[in-house]
Coordinates of C-alpha atoms in Angstrom, one line a residue:
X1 CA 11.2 -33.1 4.7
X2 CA 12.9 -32.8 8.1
X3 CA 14.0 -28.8 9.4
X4 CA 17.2 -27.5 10.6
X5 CA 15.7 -26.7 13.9
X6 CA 19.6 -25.5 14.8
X7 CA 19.7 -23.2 12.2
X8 CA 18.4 -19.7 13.1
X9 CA 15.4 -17.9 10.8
X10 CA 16.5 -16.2 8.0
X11 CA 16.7 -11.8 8.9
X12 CA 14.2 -9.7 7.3
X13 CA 15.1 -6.4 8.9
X14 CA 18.8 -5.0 9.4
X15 CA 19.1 -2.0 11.7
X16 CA 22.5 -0.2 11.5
X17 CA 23.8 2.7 14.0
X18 CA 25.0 5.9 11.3
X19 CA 27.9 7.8 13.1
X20 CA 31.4 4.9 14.1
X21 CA 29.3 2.3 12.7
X22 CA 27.7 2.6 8.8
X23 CA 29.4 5.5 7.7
X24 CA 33.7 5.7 8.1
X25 CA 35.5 8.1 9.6
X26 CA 35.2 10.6 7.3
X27 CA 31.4 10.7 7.3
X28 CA 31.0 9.3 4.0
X29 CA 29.6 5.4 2.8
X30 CA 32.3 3.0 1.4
X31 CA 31.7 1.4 -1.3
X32 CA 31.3 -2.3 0.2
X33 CA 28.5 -0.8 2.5
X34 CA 26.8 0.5 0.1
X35 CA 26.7 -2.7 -2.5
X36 CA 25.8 -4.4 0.8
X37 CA 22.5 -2.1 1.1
X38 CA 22.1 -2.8 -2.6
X39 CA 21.9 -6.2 -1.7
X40 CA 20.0 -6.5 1.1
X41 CA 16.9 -4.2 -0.8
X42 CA 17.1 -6.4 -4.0
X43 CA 16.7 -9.7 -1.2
X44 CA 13.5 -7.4 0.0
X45 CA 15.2 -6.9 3.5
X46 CA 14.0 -3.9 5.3
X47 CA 17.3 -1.2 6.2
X48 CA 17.0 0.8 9.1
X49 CA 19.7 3.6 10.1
X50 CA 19.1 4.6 13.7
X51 CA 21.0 7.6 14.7
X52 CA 21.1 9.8 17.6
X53 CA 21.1 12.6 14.6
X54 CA 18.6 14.9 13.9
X55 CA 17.0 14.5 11.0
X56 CA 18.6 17.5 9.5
X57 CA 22.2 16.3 10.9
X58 CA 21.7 12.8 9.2
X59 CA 20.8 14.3 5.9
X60 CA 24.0 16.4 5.6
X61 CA 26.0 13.0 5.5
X62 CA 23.0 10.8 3.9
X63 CA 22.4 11.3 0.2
X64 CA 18.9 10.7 -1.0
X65 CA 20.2 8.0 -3.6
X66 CA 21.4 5.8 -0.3
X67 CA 19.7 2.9 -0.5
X68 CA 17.4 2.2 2.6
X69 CA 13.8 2.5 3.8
X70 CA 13.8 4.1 7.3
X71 CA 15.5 6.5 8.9
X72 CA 15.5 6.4 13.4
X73 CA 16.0 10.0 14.1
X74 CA 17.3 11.4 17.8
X75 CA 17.5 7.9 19.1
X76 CA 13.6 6.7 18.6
X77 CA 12.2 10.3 18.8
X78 CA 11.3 10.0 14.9
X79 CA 10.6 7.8 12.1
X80 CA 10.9 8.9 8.7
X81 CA 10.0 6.6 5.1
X82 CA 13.0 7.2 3.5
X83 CA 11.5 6.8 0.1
X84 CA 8.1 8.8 0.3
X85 CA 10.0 11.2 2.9
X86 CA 6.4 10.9 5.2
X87 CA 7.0 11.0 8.8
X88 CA 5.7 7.8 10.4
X89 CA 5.9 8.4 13.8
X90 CA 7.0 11.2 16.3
X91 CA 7.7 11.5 20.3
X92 CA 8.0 14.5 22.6
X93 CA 7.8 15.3 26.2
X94 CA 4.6 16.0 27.6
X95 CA 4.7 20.3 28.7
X96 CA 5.0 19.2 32.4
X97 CA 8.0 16.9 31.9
X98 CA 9.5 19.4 29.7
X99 CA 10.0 21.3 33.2
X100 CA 10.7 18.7 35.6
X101 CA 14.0 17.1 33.6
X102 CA 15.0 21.3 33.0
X103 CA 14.7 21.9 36.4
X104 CA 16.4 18.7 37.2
X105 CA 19.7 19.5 34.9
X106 CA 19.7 22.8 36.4
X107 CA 20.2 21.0 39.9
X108 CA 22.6 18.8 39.1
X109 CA 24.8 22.1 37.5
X110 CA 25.4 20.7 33.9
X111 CA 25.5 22.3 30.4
X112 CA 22.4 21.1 28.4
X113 CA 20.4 21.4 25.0
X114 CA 16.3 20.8 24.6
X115 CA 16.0 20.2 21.2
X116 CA 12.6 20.9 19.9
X117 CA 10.3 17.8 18.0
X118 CA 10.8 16.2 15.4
X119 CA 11.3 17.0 12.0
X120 CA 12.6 20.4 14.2
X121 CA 14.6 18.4 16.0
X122 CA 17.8 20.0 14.8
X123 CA 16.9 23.3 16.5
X124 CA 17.2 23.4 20.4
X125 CA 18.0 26.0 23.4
X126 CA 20.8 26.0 25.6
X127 CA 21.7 26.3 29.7
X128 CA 25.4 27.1 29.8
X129 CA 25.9 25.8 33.4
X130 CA 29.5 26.1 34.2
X131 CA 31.7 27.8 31.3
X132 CA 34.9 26.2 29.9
X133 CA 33.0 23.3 28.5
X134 CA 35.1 22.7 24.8
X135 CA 32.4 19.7 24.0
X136 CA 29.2 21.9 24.5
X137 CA 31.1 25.1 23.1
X138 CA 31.9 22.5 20.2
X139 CA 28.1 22.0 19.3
X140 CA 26.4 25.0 19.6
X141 CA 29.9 26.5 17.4
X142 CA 28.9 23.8 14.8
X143 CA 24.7 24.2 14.6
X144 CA 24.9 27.9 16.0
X145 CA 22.3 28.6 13.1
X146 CA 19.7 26.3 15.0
X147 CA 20.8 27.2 18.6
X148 CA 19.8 29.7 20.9
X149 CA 20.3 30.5 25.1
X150 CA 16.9 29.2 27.0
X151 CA 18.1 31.6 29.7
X152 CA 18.3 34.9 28.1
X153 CA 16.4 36.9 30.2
X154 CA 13.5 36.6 27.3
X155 CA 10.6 37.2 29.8
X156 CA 8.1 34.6 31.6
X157 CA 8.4 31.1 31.5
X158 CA 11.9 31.3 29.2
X159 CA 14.0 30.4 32.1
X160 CA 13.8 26.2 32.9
X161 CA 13.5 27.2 36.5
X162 CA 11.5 29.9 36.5
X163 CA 8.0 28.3 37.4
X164 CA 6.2 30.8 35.1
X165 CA 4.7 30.4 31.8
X166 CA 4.4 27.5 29.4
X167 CA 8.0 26.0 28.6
X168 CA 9.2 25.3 24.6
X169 CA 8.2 22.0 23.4
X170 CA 10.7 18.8 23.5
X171 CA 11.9 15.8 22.3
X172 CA 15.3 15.0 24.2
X173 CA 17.5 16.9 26.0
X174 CA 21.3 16.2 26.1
X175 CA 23.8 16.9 28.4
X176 CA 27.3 17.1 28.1
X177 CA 29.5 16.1 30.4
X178 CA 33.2 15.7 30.2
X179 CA 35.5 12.7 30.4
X180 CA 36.0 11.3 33.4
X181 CA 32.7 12.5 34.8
X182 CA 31.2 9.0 34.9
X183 CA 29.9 8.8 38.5
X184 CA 28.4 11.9 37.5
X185 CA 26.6 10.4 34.6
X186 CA 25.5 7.8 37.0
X187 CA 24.0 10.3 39.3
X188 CA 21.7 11.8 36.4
X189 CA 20.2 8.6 35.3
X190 CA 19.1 7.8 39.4
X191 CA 17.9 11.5 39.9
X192 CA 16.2 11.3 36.6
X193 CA 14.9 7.3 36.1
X194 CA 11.4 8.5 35.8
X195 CA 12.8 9.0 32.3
X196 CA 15.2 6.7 29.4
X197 CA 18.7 8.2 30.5
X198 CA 20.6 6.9 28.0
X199 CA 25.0 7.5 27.6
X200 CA 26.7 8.2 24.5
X201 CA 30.1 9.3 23.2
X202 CA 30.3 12.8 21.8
X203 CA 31.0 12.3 18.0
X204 CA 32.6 15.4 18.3
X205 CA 35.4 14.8 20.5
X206 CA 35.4 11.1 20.7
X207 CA 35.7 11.6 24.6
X208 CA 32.9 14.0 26.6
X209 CA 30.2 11.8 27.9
X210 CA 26.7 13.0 26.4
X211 CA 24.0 11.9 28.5
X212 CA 20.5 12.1 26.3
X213 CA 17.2 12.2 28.5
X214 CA 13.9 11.4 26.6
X215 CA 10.6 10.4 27.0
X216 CA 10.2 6.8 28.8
X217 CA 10.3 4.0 26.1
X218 CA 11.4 6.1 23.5
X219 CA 14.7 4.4 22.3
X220 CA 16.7 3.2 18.9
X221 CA 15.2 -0.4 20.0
X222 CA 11.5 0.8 20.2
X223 CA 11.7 2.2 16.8
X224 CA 13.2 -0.8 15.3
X225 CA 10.8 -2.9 17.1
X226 CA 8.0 -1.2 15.7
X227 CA 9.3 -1.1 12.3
X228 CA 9.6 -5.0 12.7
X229 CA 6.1 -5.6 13.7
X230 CA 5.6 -3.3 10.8
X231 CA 6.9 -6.1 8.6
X232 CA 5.4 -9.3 10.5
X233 CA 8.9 -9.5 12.3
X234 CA 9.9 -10.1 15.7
X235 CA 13.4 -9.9 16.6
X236 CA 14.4 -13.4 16.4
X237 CA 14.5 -11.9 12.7
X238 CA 16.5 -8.9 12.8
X239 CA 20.0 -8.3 12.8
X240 CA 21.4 -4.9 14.6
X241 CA 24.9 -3.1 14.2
X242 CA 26.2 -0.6 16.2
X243 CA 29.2 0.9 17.9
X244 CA 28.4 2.8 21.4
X245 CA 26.8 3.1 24.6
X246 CA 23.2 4.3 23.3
X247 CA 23.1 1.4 20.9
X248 CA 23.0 -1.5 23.6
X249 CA 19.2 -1.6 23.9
X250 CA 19.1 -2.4 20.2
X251 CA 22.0 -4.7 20.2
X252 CA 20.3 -6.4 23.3
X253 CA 17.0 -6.5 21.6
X254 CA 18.6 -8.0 18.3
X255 CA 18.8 -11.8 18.4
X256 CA 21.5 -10.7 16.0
X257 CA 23.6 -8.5 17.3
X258 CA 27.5 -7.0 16.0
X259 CA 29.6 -4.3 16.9
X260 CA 32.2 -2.9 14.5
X261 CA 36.1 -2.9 15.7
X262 CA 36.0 0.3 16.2
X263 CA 33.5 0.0 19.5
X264 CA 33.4 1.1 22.6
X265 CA 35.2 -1.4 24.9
X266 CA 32.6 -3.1 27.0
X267 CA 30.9 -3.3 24.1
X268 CA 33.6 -5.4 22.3
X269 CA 33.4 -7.7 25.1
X270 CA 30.2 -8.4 24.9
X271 CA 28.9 -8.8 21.3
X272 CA 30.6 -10.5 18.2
X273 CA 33.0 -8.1 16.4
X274 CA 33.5 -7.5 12.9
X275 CA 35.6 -5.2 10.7
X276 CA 36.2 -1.6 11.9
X277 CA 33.4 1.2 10.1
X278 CA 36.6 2.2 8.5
X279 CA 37.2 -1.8 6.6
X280 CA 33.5 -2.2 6.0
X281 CA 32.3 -3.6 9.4
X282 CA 28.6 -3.2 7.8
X283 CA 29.1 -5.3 5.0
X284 CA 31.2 -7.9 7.5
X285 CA 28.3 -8.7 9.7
X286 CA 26.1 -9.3 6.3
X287 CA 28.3 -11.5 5.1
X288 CA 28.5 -13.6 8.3
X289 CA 24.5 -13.7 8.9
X290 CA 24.5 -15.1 5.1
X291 CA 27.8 -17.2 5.9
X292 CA 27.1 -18.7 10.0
X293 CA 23.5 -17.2 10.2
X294 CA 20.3 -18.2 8.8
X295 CA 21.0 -16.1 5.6
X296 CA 18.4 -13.4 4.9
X297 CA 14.3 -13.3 3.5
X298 CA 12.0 -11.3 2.3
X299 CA 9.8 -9.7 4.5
X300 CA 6.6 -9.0 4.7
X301 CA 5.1 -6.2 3.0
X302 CA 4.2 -3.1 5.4
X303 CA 1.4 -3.4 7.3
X304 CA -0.7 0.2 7.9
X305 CA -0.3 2.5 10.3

């Protein structure tokens, strides 16, 4: 029996961006999306949603009934089952480094948010560098229940600047920046490159840079890589889906990789495009893998740990 050696493995693992790329507009799953999930779980293909959400965030727009098996949480910092709900795996600063990228925000004069560890990860303090910032003013208006000032004046070791006292644990810290302030972006990810400096678009605005800083080799493409290996998979086997800057590692990492219509410029450039998250862009880059690709496969069962 001779093999197709120009036809590319069949995917056992799909990995899908949440905000601008899996869910529409209006936060919510269309209907051809969700089928397409359906699907993929009845082929035995492992779903991944990796979102620079906290967990907290992504469950107010993902129902329990959606049908997939991990959730990536604050871009790599967590991995939750979906199904049992047990938390695989979990990232945070170490205390000292917790200090050095605080101090280091504080330097370059921007507004910022530590947000604590995962499954906490929706709670985080605040530096309020320069005031008249409608992005950062935006967030901690719309999670003011989970946010509160670092610098208060709370006593030893409350300031990020202080030198005193043991500081709050950390996963990731973002900073917002806004538009325009690119060269400024690029001047946080030199002064901080002992860390993953990673750019995203605010979902908020659709326009204010966020910049997120978190532990080196803690990304949406680690996670997704481990999960693989999880499922005897290497990436040659994957398919990834996404929409913005702080999915590129993933889509790089992909042997498979699609952005929706609705994506960042350079990113349309550079990967194949299907349908906007609005005209099921999810469901369109299925479809194509089973049409142009090597169609999907069951994968492995997961292996401990």
């Amino acid at each position: 029996m001779e093999v197709d050696v120009s036809r590319p493995p069949p995917v056992g693992l799909i990995a899908t961006d949440l905000d601008g790329t899996l869910l529409g507009s209006d936060h919510t799953l269309g209907s051809r999306d969700a089928l397409a999930l359906r699907e993929l779980g009845e082929a035995g293909v492992v779903r991944v949603v990796a979102t620079g959400r906290s967990l907290v965030a992504a469950e107010r727009v993902l129902d329990r009934a959606v049908p997939i098996d991990y959730l990536v949480v604050s871009s790599g910092a967590g991995i939750l089952d979906w199904g049992s709900r047990r938390l695989l795996r979990r990232h945070a600063f170490e205390a000292g480094d917790v200090r050095r990228v605080a101090e280091a925000l504080r330097r370059f004069g921007v507004d910022f948010m530590a947000h604590d560890p995962v499954p906490d990860d929706h709670r985080f303090r605040y530096v309020r560098a320069r005031p008249g910032n409608p992005d950062f003013e935006r967030r901690i208006g719309r999670y003011g229940e989970f946010a509160a000032p670092w610098d208060d004046g709370g006593g030893a070791g409350t300031r990020p600047d202080d030198g005193t006292g043991p500081l709050p644990a950390a996963c990731q810290f973002v900073a917002i920046l806004e538009p325009g302030e690119d060269a400024l972006h690029d001047r946080l990810g030199t002064g901080l490159s002992d860390f993953a400096v990673v750019r995203s678009t605010s979902p908020l605005d659709g326009r204010s840079i966020w910049v997120e800083v978190r532990p080196r080799g803690v990304s949406k493409e680690s996670a997704v890589a481990w999960l693989a290996a999880r499922h005897g998979l290497d990436a040659g086997r994957t398919v990834a889906v996404g929409n913005d800057y702080n999915d590129c590692g993933m889509l790089r990492w992909s042997a498979n990789p699609f952005v929706v219509g609705n994506a960042a410029p350079e990113l349309l450039e550079r990967y194949r495009v299907v349908a906007s998250n609005d005209a099921g862009g999810f469901s369109d880059a299925v479809r194509t893998v089973n049409r142009d690709g090597g169609g999907f496969a069951r994968a492995a069962a997961p292996a401990e740990g």
